[in-house]
Coordinates of N, CA, C and O and ligand atoms in Angstrom, one line a residue:
M12 N 0.8 -1.2 0.0 CA 0.0 0.0 0.0 C 0.9 1.3 0.0 O 1.9 1.3 0.7
A13 N 0.5 2.3 -0.8 CA 1.4 3.5 -0.9 C 1.5 4.1 0.4 O 0.5 4.3 1.2
G14 N 2.7 4.5 0.8 CA 3.0 5.3 2.0 C 3.0 4.4 3.3 O 3.3 4.9 4.3
E15 N 2.7 3.1 3.1 CA 2.7 2.3 4.3 C 4.1 2.1 4.9 O 5.1 1.9 4.1
C16 N 4.3 2.2 6.2 CA 5.6 2.1 6.8 C 5.8 0.7 7.2 O 5.2 0.2 8.1
L17 N 6.8 0.0 6.6 CA 7.0 -1.4 6.9 C 8.0 -1.5 8.1 O 8.9 -0.6 8.2
M18 N 8.0 -2.6 8.9 CA 8.9 -2.8 10.0 C 10.3 -3.0 9.4 O 10.5 -3.7 8.5
Q19 N 11.3 -2.3 9.9 CA 12.7 -2.4 9.5 C 13.3 -3.7 10.1 O 13.1 -3.9 11.3
T20 N 13.9 -4.5 9.3 CA 14.6 -5.6 9.9 C 16.1 -5.5 9.7 O 16.8 -6.4 10.2
I21 N 16.6 -4.4 9.1 CA 18.0 -4.3 9.0 C 18.5 -3.0 9.6 O 19.4 -2.4 9.2
S22 N 17.8 -2.6 10.7 CA 18.3 -1.4 11.4 C 19.6 -1.6 12.0 O 20.0 -2.8 12.2
A23 N 20.3 -0.6 12.4 CA 21.7 -0.7 13.0 C 21.6 -1.6 14.3 O 22.4 -2.4 14.5
I24 N 20.5 -1.4 15.1 CA 20.5 -2.1 16.3 C 20.2 -3.6 16.1 O 20.7 -4.5 16.8
D25 N 19.3 -3.9 15.1 CA 19.1 -5.3 14.8 C 20.3 -6.0 14.3 O 20.6 -7.1 14.6
A26 N 21.1 -5.2 13.5 CA 22.4 -5.8 13.0 C 23.3 -6.0 14.1 O 24.0 -7.1 14.2
A27 N 23.4 -5.1 15.1 CA 24.2 -5.3 16.2 C 23.8 -6.6 17.0 O 24.7 -7.4 17.3
H28 N 22.6 -6.8 17.2 CA 22.1 -8.0 17.9 C 22.5 -9.2 17.1 O 23.0 -10.2 17.7
E29 N 22.2 -9.2 15.9 CA 22.5 -10.4 15.0 C 24.0 -10.8 15.2 O 24.4 -11.9 15.3
L30 N 24.9 -9.7 15.1 CA 26.3 -10.0 15.0 C 26.9 -10.4 16.4 O 27.9 -11.0 16.5
L31 N 26.2 -9.9 17.5 CA 26.6 -10.3 18.8 C 26.2 -11.7 19.2 O 26.9 -12.3 20.1
K32 N 25.1 -12.2 18.6 CA 24.6 -13.5 19.1 C 25.6 -14.6 19.2 O 25.6 -15.3 20.2
K33 N 26.4 -14.7 18.1 CA 27.3 -15.8 18.1 C 28.4 -15.7 19.2 O 28.7 -16.7 19.9
K34 N 28.9 -14.5 19.5 CA 29.9 -14.3 20.5 C 29.2 -14.5 21.9 O 29.9 -15.0 22.8
L35 N 27.9 -14.3 22.0 CA 27.3 -14.4 23.3 C 27.2 -15.8 23.8 O 27.2 -16.1 25.0
Q36 N 27.3 -16.8 22.8 CA 27.2 -18.2 23.2 C 28.2 -18.6 24.2 O 28.0 -19.5 25.0
N37 N 29.4 -18.0 24.1 CA 30.5 -18.4 25.0 C 30.9 -17.2 26.0 O 31.9 -17.4 26.7
A38 N 30.2 -16.2 25.9 CA 30.6 -15.0 26.7 C 30.3 -15.1 28.2 O 29.2 -15.5 28.5
L39 N 31.3 -14.8 29.0 CA 31.0 -14.8 30.5 C 30.9 -13.4 31.0 O 30.1 -13.2 31.9
T40 N 31.7 -12.5 30.5 CA 31.6 -11.1 31.0 C 31.1 -10.2 29.9 O 31.6 -10.1 28.8
I41 N 29.9 -9.6 30.2 CA 29.2 -8.8 29.2 C 28.8 -7.5 29.8 O 28.5 -7.4 31.0
V42 N 29.0 -6.4 29.0 CA 28.7 -5.1 29.5 C 27.6 -4.4 28.5 O 27.8 -4.4 27.3
D43 N 26.6 -3.9 29.2 CA 25.6 -3.0 28.4 C 25.9 -1.7 29.0 O 25.6 -1.4 30.1
A44 N 26.6 -0.8 28.2 CA 27.1 0.5 28.7 C 26.0 1.5 28.8 O 26.2 2.5 29.5
T45 N 24.8 1.2 28.2 CA 23.7 2.2 28.2 C 22.4 1.4 28.3 O 21.8 1.1 27.3
A46 N 22.0 1.1 29.5 CA 20.9 0.2 29.7 C 19.5 0.7 29.2 O 18.7 0.0 28.6
G47 N 19.3 2.0 29.4 CA 18.1 2.7 28.9 C 16.8 2.0 29.3 O 16.6 1.7 30.4
N48 N 16.0 1.7 28.3 CA 14.7 1.0 28.6 C 14.9 -0.5 28.8 O 13.9 -1.3 29.0
G49 N 16.1 -1.0 28.7 CA 16.4 -2.4 29.0 C 16.3 -3.4 27.8 O 16.5 -4.6 28.0
N50 N 16.0 -2.9 26.7 CA 15.8 -3.9 25.5 C 17.1 -4.6 25.2 O 17.1 -5.8 24.9
D51 N 18.2 -3.8 25.2 CA 19.5 -4.5 24.9 C 19.9 -5.4 26.0 O 20.5 -6.5 25.8
T52 N 19.7 -5.0 27.2 CA 20.1 -5.8 28.4 C 19.3 -7.1 28.3 O 19.9 -8.2 28.5
L53 N 18.0 -7.0 28.0 CA 17.2 -8.2 27.8 C 17.7 -9.1 26.7 O 17.9 -10.3 26.9
F54 N 18.1 -8.5 25.6 CA 18.6 -9.3 24.5 C 19.9 -10.0 24.9 O 20.1 -11.2 24.7
L55 N 20.8 -9.3 25.6 CA 22.0 -9.9 26.1 C 21.8 -11.1 27.1 O 22.4 -12.1 27.0
A56 N 20.8 -10.9 28.0 CA 20.5 -11.9 28.9 C 19.8 -13.1 28.3 O 20.2 -14.3 28.6
Q57 N 19.0 -12.9 27.3 CA 18.3 -14.0 26.7 C 19.2 -14.9 25.8 O 19.0 -16.0 25.6
N58 N 20.3 -14.3 25.3 CA 21.2 -15.0 24.4 C 22.5 -15.4 25.0 O 23.4 -15.8 24.2
S59 N 22.6 -15.3 26.3 CA 23.9 -15.7 26.9 C 23.7 -16.9 27.9 O 22.6 -17.2 28.2
L60 N 24.9 -17.4 28.3 CA 24.9 -18.5 29.2 C 24.3 -18.2 30.5 O 24.3 -17.0 31.0
E61 N 23.8 -19.2 31.2 CA 23.3 -19.1 32.6 C 24.3 -18.5 33.5 O 24.1 -17.7 34.4
S62 N 25.6 -18.9 33.2 CA 26.7 -18.5 34.1 C 27.3 -17.1 33.7 O 28.3 -16.7 34.3
A63 N 26.8 -16.5 32.7 CA 27.3 -15.2 32.3 C 26.9 -14.1 33.3 O 26.0 -14.3 34.1
H64 N 27.7 -13.0 33.3 CA 27.4 -11.9 34.2 C 27.3 -10.7 33.3 O 28.2 -10.4 32.6
I65 N 26.2 -10.0 33.4 CA 25.9 -8.8 32.6 C 25.9 -7.6 33.5 O 25.1 -7.5 34.4
Y66 N 26.8 -6.6 33.2 CA 26.9 -5.4 33.9 C 26.1 -4.3 33.1 O 26.6 -4.1 31.9
A67 N 25.1 -3.8 33.6 CA 24.2 -2.9 32.9 C 24.3 -1.5 33.5 O 23.8 -1.3 34.6
F68 N 24.9 -0.5 32.8 CA 25.1 0.8 33.3 C 24.0 1.8 32.8 O 23.6 1.7 31.7
D69 N 23.6 2.7 33.7 CA 22.9 3.9 33.2 C 23.0 5.0 34.3 O 23.1 4.6 35.5
I70 N 22.9 6.2 33.9 CA 23.0 7.3 34.9 C 21.6 7.7 35.3 O 21.5 8.5 36.2
Q71 N 20.6 7.1 34.7 CA 19.2 7.5 35.1 C 18.5 6.4 35.9 O 18.4 5.3 35.4
K72 N 18.1 6.7 37.1 CA 17.4 5.7 38.0 C 16.2 5.2 37.3 O 16.0 3.9 37.3
S73 N 15.4 6.0 36.6 CA 14.2 5.6 36.0 C 14.5 4.5 34.9 O 13.8 3.6 34.7
A74 N 15.6 4.7 34.2 CA 16.0 3.8 33.2 C 16.3 2.4 33.8 O 15.9 1.4 33.3
L75 N 17.1 2.4 34.9 CA 17.4 1.1 35.5 C 16.2 0.5 36.1 O 16.1 -0.8 36.1
E76 N 15.2 1.3 36.6 CA 14.0 0.7 37.1 C 13.2 0.0 36.0 O 12.8 -1.2 36.2
R77 N 13.2 0.6 34.9 CA 12.5 0.0 33.7 C 13.3 -1.3 33.3 O 12.7 -2.3 33.0
T78 N 14.6 -1.2 33.3 CA 15.4 -2.4 32.9 C 15.2 -3.5 33.9 O 15.0 -4.6 33.5
A79 N 15.2 -3.2 35.2 CA 14.9 -4.2 36.2 C 13.7 -5.0 35.9 O 13.6 -6.2 36.1
E80 N 12.6 -4.2 35.6 CA 11.3 -4.9 35.3 C 11.4 -5.8 34.1 O 11.0 -7.0 34.2
I81 N 12.1 -5.4 33.0 CA 12.0 -6.3 31.9 C 13.1 -7.5 32.0 O 12.9 -8.4 31.3
V82 N 14.1 -7.3 32.8 CA 15.0 -8.5 32.9 C 14.8 -9.3 34.2 O 15.6 -10.1 34.6
E83 N 13.6 -9.1 34.8 CA 13.2 -9.8 36.0 C 13.6 -11.3 36.0 O 14.2 -11.8 36.9
L84 N 13.2 -11.9 34.9 CA 13.5 -13.4 34.8 C 15.0 -13.7 34.9 O 15.4 -14.8 35.2
Y85 N 15.8 -12.7 34.6 CA 17.3 -13.0 34.5 C 18.0 -12.3 35.6 O 19.2 -12.0 35.4
R86 N 17.4 -11.9 36.7 CA 18.0 -11.1 37.7 C 19.3 -11.7 38.3 O 20.1 -10.9 38.7
N87 N 19.4 -13.0 38.2 CA 20.6 -13.6 38.8 C 21.8 -13.3 38.0 O 22.9 -13.4 38.6
K88 N 21.7 -13.0 36.8 CA 22.9 -12.7 36.0 C 23.1 -11.3 35.6 O 24.0 -10.9 34.9
V89 N 22.1 -10.4 35.9 CA 22.2 -9.0 35.5 C 22.5 -8.1 36.7 O 21.8 -8.2 37.7
Q90 N 23.6 -7.4 36.6 CA 23.9 -6.4 37.7 C 23.6 -5.0 37.2 O 24.2 -4.5 36.2
L91 N 22.6 -4.3 37.8 CA 22.3 -3.0 37.4 C 23.1 -2.0 38.1 O 23.2 -2.0 39.3
I92 N 23.7 -1.1 37.4 CA 24.7 -0.1 38.0 C 24.3 1.3 37.7 O 24.3 1.8 36.5
L93 N 23.9 2.0 38.7 CA 23.5 3.4 38.6 C 24.8 4.3 38.6 O 25.2 4.8 39.7
D94 N 25.5 4.3 37.5 CA 26.7 5.1 37.4 C 27.1 5.3 36.0 O 26.5 4.5 35.1
S95 N 28.0 6.2 35.7 CA 28.4 6.4 34.3 C 29.3 5.2 33.8 O 30.1 4.7 34.6
H96 N 29.1 4.9 32.6 CA 30.0 3.9 32.0 C 31.5 4.3 32.0 O 32.4 3.5 31.9
V97 N 31.7 5.6 32.3 CA 33.1 6.0 32.3 C 33.8 5.4 33.6 O 35.1 5.3 33.6
N98 N 33.0 4.9 34.5 CA 33.6 4.3 35.7 C 33.6 2.8 35.6 O 33.7 2.1 36.6
V99 N 33.6 2.3 34.4 CA 33.5 0.8 34.2 C 34.5 0.0 35.0 O 34.1 -1.0 35.5
E100 N 35.7 0.5 35.1 CA 36.8 -0.3 35.8 C 36.5 -0.5 37.3 O 37.1 -1.3 37.9
K101 N 35.6 0.4 37.9 CA 35.3 0.2 39.3 C 34.5 -1.1 39.5 O 34.4 -1.6 40.6
Y102 N 33.8 -1.5 38.5 CA 32.8 -2.6 38.6 C 33.3 -3.9 37.9 O 33.1 -5.0 38.3
V103 N 33.9 -3.7 36.7 CA 34.3 -4.8 35.9 C 35.8 -5.0 36.0 O 36.6 -4.2 35.5
V104 N 36.2 -6.1 36.6 CA 37.6 -6.3 36.8 C 38.2 -7.5 36.0 O 39.4 -7.8 36.1
T105 N 37.4 -8.1 35.2 CA 37.9 -9.2 34.4 C 37.8 -8.7 32.9 O 37.3 -7.7 32.6
R106 N 38.4 -9.5 32.0 CA 38.4 -9.2 30.6 C 36.9 -9.3 30.1 O 36.1 -10.0 30.6
I107 N 36.6 -8.4 29.1 CA 35.2 -8.3 28.7 C 35.0 -9.1 27.4 O 35.8 -8.9 26.4
D108 N 34.1 -10.0 27.3 CA 33.8 -10.8 26.1 C 32.9 -10.1 25.1 O 33.2 -10.1 23.9
V109 N 31.9 -9.5 25.6 CA 30.9 -8.8 24.7 C 30.5 -7.5 25.4 O 30.2 -7.5 26.6
A110 N 30.5 -6.4 24.6 CA 30.0 -5.1 25.2 C 29.2 -4.4 24.1 O 29.4 -4.6 22.9
M111 N 28.3 -3.6 24.6 CA 27.6 -2.7 23.6 C 27.2 -1.4 24.2 O 27.0 -1.2 25.4
F112 N 27.3 -0.4 23.3 CA 26.8 1.0 23.6 C 25.7 1.3 22.6 O 25.9 1.1 21.4
N113 N 24.5 1.7 23.1 CA 23.5 2.2 22.2 C 23.4 3.7 22.6 O 22.7 4.0 23.7
L114 N 24.0 4.5 21.9 CA 24.3 5.9 22.4 C 23.0 6.8 22.2 O 22.0 6.3 21.7
G115 N 23.2 8.0 22.7 CA 22.1 9.0 22.6 C 21.2 9.1 23.8 O 21.7 8.9 24.9
Y116 N 20.0 9.5 23.6 CA 19.1 9.7 24.7 C 18.0 8.6 24.8 O 17.8 7.9 23.8
L117 N 17.4 8.5 26.0 CA 16.4 7.5 26.2 C 15.1 7.8 25.4 O 14.5 8.9 25.5
P118 N 14.7 6.9 24.5 CA 13.5 7.1 23.7 C 12.3 7.3 24.7 O 12.2 6.6 25.7
G119 N 11.6 8.4 24.5 CA 10.5 8.7 25.4 C 10.9 9.4 26.7 O 10.1 9.6 27.6
G120 N 12.2 9.6 26.8 CA 12.7 10.3 28.1 C 13.2 11.7 27.8 O 12.8 12.3 26.8
D121 N 14.0 12.2 28.7 CA 14.5 13.6 28.6 C 15.6 13.6 27.5 O 16.7 13.1 27.8
H122 N 15.4 14.3 26.4 CA 16.4 14.3 25.4 C 17.7 15.1 25.8 O 18.7 15.0 25.1
A123 N 17.6 15.9 26.8 CA 18.7 16.6 27.3 C 19.7 15.7 28.0 O 20.9 16.0 28.1
I124 N 19.2 14.5 28.5 CA 20.2 13.6 29.1 C 20.6 12.6 28.1 O 20.0 11.6 27.8
T125 N 21.7 12.9 27.5 CA 22.2 12.1 26.4 C 23.7 11.8 26.6 O 24.4 12.4 27.4
T126 N 24.2 10.7 26.0 CA 25.6 10.4 26.1 C 26.4 11.5 25.6 O 26.0 12.2 24.6
Q127 N 27.6 11.7 26.1 CA 28.4 12.9 25.8 C 29.7 12.4 25.1 O 30.3 11.4 25.6
A128 N 30.1 13.2 24.1 CA 31.3 12.8 23.3 C 32.5 12.4 24.2 O 33.1 11.3 24.0
E129 N 32.9 13.2 25.1 CA 34.1 13.0 25.9 C 34.0 11.7 26.7 O 34.9 10.9 26.8
S130 N 32.9 11.7 27.5 CA 32.9 10.5 28.4 C 32.6 9.2 27.6 O 33.1 8.1 28.0
T131 N 31.9 9.3 26.5 CA 31.7 8.1 25.7 C 33.0 7.6 25.2 O 33.4 6.4 25.3
L132 N 33.8 8.5 24.7 CA 35.1 8.1 24.1 C 36.0 7.5 25.2 O 36.6 6.5 25.0
E133 N 36.0 8.1 26.4 CA 36.8 7.6 27.5 C 36.3 6.2 27.9 O 37.2 5.3 28.0
A134 N 35.0 6.0 27.9 CA 34.5 4.7 28.3 C 34.8 3.7 27.2 O 35.2 2.5 27.5
V135 N 34.6 4.1 26.0 CA 34.9 3.1 24.8 C 36.4 2.7 24.9 O 36.7 1.5 24.7
M136 N 37.3 3.7 25.2 CA 38.7 3.3 25.2 C 39.0 2.3 26.4 O 39.8 1.4 26.2
K137 N 38.3 2.6 27.5 CA 38.6 1.7 28.6 C 38.1 0.3 28.3 O 38.7 -0.7 28.6
I138 N 36.9 0.2 27.7 CA 36.3 -1.1 27.4 C 37.2 -1.8 26.3 O 37.5 -3.0 26.4
I139 N 37.6 -1.1 25.3 CA 38.5 -1.7 24.3 C 39.8 -2.2 24.9 O 40.3 -3.3 24.6
D140 N 40.3 -1.5 25.9 CA 41.5 -1.9 26.6 C 41.3 -3.2 27.3 O 42.3 -4.0 27.6
C141 N 40.1 -3.5 27.8 CA 39.8 -4.7 28.6 C 39.1 -5.8 27.7 O 38.7 -6.8 28.3
L142 N 39.0 -5.6 26.4 CA 38.4 -6.7 25.6 C 39.2 -8.0 25.6 O 40.5 -7.9 25.5
A143 N 38.6 -9.1 25.8 CA 39.3 -10.4 25.7 C 39.6 -10.6 24.3 O 39.0 -10.1 23.4
T144 N 40.6 -11.5 24.1 CA 40.9 -11.9 22.7 C 39.7 -12.5 22.1 O 39.1 -13.4 22.8
N145 N 39.3 -12.1 20.9 CA 38.0 -12.5 20.3 C 36.8 -11.8 20.8 O 35.7 -12.1 20.4
G146 N 37.0 -10.9 21.8 CA 35.9 -10.1 22.3 C 35.4 -9.2 21.3 O 36.1 -8.8 20.3
L147 N 34.1 -8.8 21.5 CA 33.4 -7.9 20.5 C 32.7 -6.8 21.1 O 31.9 -7.0 22.1
L148 N 32.9 -5.6 20.6 CA 32.2 -4.4 21.1 C 31.3 -3.8 20.0 O 31.8 -3.7 18.9
A149 N 30.1 -3.6 20.3 CA 29.2 -2.9 19.3 C 28.8 -1.5 19.8 O 28.4 -1.4 20.9
I150 N 28.9 -0.6 18.9 CA 28.5 0.8 19.3 C 27.6 1.4 18.2 O 27.9 1.5 17.1
T151 N 26.4 1.7 18.7 CA 25.4 2.3 17.7 C 25.4 3.8 18.0 O 25.2 4.2 19.1
T152 N 25.7 4.5 17.0 CA 25.9 6.0 17.1 C 24.7 6.7 16.3 O 24.2 6.1 15.4
Y153 N 24.4 7.9 16.8 CA 23.3 8.6 16.2 C 23.7 10.0 15.8 O 23.5 11.0 16.6
P154 N 24.3 10.2 14.6 CA 24.8 11.5 14.2 C 23.7 12.5 13.9 O 24.0 13.6 13.5
G155 N 22.5 12.1 14.0 CA 21.4 13.0 13.6 C 21.0 14.1 14.6 O 20.2 14.9 14.4
H156 N 21.6 14.1 15.8 CA 21.4 15.2 16.7 C 22.7 15.8 17.1 O 23.8 15.2 16.9
E157 N 22.7 17.0 17.7 CA 23.9 17.8 17.8 C 25.1 17.1 18.6 O 26.2 16.9 18.1
E158 N 24.7 16.6 19.8 CA 25.8 15.9 20.6 C 26.1 14.6 20.0 O 27.3 14.2 20.0
G159 N 25.2 14.0 19.3 CA 25.4 12.7 18.7 C 26.4 12.9 17.5 O 27.2 12.0 17.3
L160 N 26.4 14.0 16.8 CA 27.3 14.2 15.7 C 28.7 14.4 16.3 O 29.7 13.8 15.7
L161 N 28.8 15.2 17.4 CA 30.1 15.3 18.0 C 30.7 14.0 18.4 O 31.9 13.7 18.2
E162 N 29.9 13.2 19.1 CA 30.3 11.9 19.6 C 30.7 11.0 18.4 O 31.7 10.4 18.5
Y163 N 29.9 11.0 17.4 CA 30.2 10.2 16.2 C 31.6 10.6 15.6 O 32.4 9.7 15.3
N164 N 31.8 11.9 15.5 CA 33.1 12.3 14.8 C 34.3 11.9 15.7 O 35.3 11.4 15.1
Q165 N 34.2 12.1 17.0 CA 35.3 11.7 17.8 C 35.5 10.2 17.8 O 36.7 9.7 17.8
L166 N 34.4 9.4 17.8 CA 34.6 8.0 17.8 C 35.2 7.5 16.6 O 36.1 6.7 16.6
V167 N 34.7 8.0 15.4 CA 35.3 7.5 14.1 C 36.8 7.8 14.1 O 37.5 7.0 13.6
E168 N 37.2 9.0 14.5 CA 38.6 9.3 14.5 C 39.4 8.4 15.3 O 40.5 7.9 14.9
Y169 N 38.9 8.0 16.5 CA 39.6 7.1 17.3 C 39.6 5.7 16.7 O 40.7 5.0 16.6
L170 N 38.4 5.2 16.3 CA 38.3 3.8 15.8 C 39.1 3.6 14.6 O 39.7 2.5 14.4
R171 N 39.2 4.5 13.7 CA 39.9 4.3 12.4 C 41.4 4.2 12.6 O 42.1 3.6 11.8
N172 N 41.8 4.6 13.8 CA 43.3 4.5 14.1 C 43.7 3.4 15.0 O 44.8 3.3 15.4
L173 N 42.7 2.5 15.3 CA 43.1 1.3 16.1 C 44.0 0.4 15.3 O 43.7 0.2 14.1
P174 N 45.0 -0.1 15.9 CA 46.0 -0.9 15.1 C 45.4 -2.2 14.6 O 44.7 -3.0 15.3
M175 N 45.5 -2.4 13.2 CA 44.8 -3.5 12.6 C 45.4 -4.9 13.0 O 44.8 -5.9 12.8
Q176 N 46.7 -4.9 13.6 CA 47.3 -6.1 14.0 C 46.5 -6.7 15.2 O 46.5 -7.8 15.5
E177 N 45.9 -5.7 16.0 CA 45.2 -6.1 17.2 C 43.6 -6.1 17.1 O 43.0 -6.9 17.8
F178 N 43.1 -5.2 16.3 CA 41.7 -5.0 16.2 C 41.2 -5.0 14.7 O 41.9 -4.5 13.9
T179 N 40.0 -5.5 14.6 CA 39.3 -5.3 13.3 C 38.1 -4.4 13.6 O 37.3 -4.7 14.5
V180 N 37.9 -3.3 12.9 CA 36.8 -2.4 13.1 C 35.9 -2.4 11.8 O 36.4 -2.2 10.7
A181 N 34.7 -2.7 12.0 CA 33.8 -2.7 10.9 C 32.7 -1.7 11.1 O 32.4 -1.2 12.2
C182 N 32.0 -1.3 10.0 CA 31.0 -0.2 10.1 C 29.8 -0.6 9.2 O 30.0 -1.2 8.2
Y183 N 28.6 -0.4 9.8 CA 27.4 -0.7 9.1 C 26.5 0.5 9.0 O 26.2 1.1 10.1
S184 N 26.3 1.0 7.8 CA 25.5 2.2 7.7 C 24.5 2.1 6.6 O 24.5 1.2 5.8
M185 N 23.5 3.0 6.6 CA 22.4 3.0 5.6 C 22.8 3.8 4.4 O 22.9 5.1 4.4
L186 N 23.2 3.1 3.3 CA 23.7 3.8 2.1 C 22.8 4.9 1.5 O 23.2 5.9 1.0
N187 N 21.5 4.6 1.5 CA 20.6 5.4 0.8 C 19.8 6.4 1.7 O 18.8 6.9 1.3
H188 N 20.3 6.5 3.0 CA 19.6 7.4 3.9 C 20.5 8.7 4.0 O 21.6 8.7 3.5
T189 N 20.0 9.7 4.8 CA 20.8 10.9 5.0 C 21.9 10.5 5.9 O 21.9 9.5 6.6
I190 N 22.9 11.4 6.1 CA 24.0 11.2 7.0 C 23.5 11.2 8.5 O 24.3 10.9 9.4
K191 N 22.2 11.5 8.7 CA 21.7 11.5 10.1 C 21.3 10.1 10.6 O 21.0 9.9 11.7
A192 N 21.3 9.1 9.7 CA 20.9 7.8 10.1 C 21.9 7.1 11.0 O 23.1 7.4 11.0
P193 N 21.4 6.3 12.0 CA 22.3 5.6 12.9 C 23.4 4.8 12.2 O 23.2 4.3 11.1
V194 N 24.6 4.8 12.8 CA 25.7 4.0 12.2 C 26.2 3.1 13.3 O 26.4 3.5 14.4
L195 N 26.4 1.8 12.9 CA 26.9 0.8 13.9 C 28.4 0.6 13.6 O 28.8 0.4 12.5
Y196 N 29.2 0.6 14.7 CA 30.6 0.2 14.6 C 30.8 -1.1 15.4 O 30.2 -1.3 16.5
L197 N 31.6 -2.0 14.9 CA 31.9 -3.3 15.6 C 33.4 -3.4 15.7 O 34.1 -3.2 14.7
I198 N 33.9 -3.6 16.9 CA 35.3 -3.7 17.2 C 35.6 -5.1 17.7 O 35.1 -5.4 18.8
E199 N 36.4 -5.8 17.0 CA 36.7 -7.2 17.5 C 38.2 -7.2 17.8 O 39.1 -6.7 17.0
K200 N 38.5 -7.7 19.0 CA 39.9 -7.9 19.3 C 40.4 -9.2 18.7 O 40.0 -10.3 19.1
V201 N 41.3 -9.1 17.7 CA 41.7 -10.3 17.0 C 43.0 -10.9 17.5 O 43.2 -12.1 17.3
R202 N 43.8 -10.1 18.2 CA 45.1 -10.6 18.7 C 45.4 -9.9 19.9 O 45.1 -8.7 20.1
R203 N 46.1 -10.5 20.8 CA 46.6 -9.9 22.1 C 47.7 -8.9 21.8 O 48.6 -9.2 21.0
Ligands
SAM326 C1 19.6 5.2 23.5 S1 19.4 5.0 25.2 C2 19.8 3.3 25.4 C3 18.8 2.3 24.9 C4 18.8 1.0 25.6 N1 20.0 0.3 25.4 C5 17.5 0.2 25.4 O1 17.7 -1.0 25.0 O2 16.5 0.7 25.6 C6 20.9 5.7 25.9 C7 20.9 5.6 27.4 O3 22.3 6.0 27.8 C8 22.2 6.6 29.1 N2 23.4 7.3 29.4 C9 23.7 8.6 29.1 N3 24.9 8.9 29.5 C10 25.4 7.8 30.2 C11 26.6 7.5 30.9 N4 27.6 8.4 31.0 N5 26.8 6.3 31.4 C12 25.8 5.4 31.3 N6 24.6 5.6 30.6 C13 24.4 6.8 30.1 C14 20.9 7.4 29.0 O4 20.4 7.7 30.3 C15 20.0 6.6 28.2 O5 19.2 5.8 29.0

């Protein structure tokens, strides 16, 4: 039907989930750096081992309350952390097998509370430093809003310079959309 809006099945976040699934099968230490409404935390919990431990960060209490509700079934393996992901090393002391950032602001929440370029970059650097060999980090960026564009530019600059002997960095973007469409980056630690 003309003008009908069909469900997207190849969005950046769907692609992130698909690509993380295989790694999750053996992952023990998992980080959701931006828990938000809990959809990603739930995905990580549903697709990981019983013995996995998921650290889910958010700076908004309401976001973690929402996440707690939807991951209720998996509460034994999900640790909700009301703190910035920039403090990741205070909580996660082992190598990280799988991590994800779904940047920006909480859908349906206060758009002024959004991830910030500097702290995001710092947290991404810390997590990359702690990735296990064969570990995978997925970052969904939103260059369509002001802070998101800053964040996107800084991240791309950093990611494109990661040494290829140690990391493979891939990018998934919408070729026929405007430059405002979300872009997914995947960083795999391929060698120690
Ligand atoms: C796009 S939402 C995440 C969506 C979420 N993963 C989901 O499945 O619903 C981004 C989240 O990042 C959170 N956030 C912003 N700055 C943060 C920070 N420094 N540390 C941790 N979370 C942060 C926001 O509060 C917001 O809930």
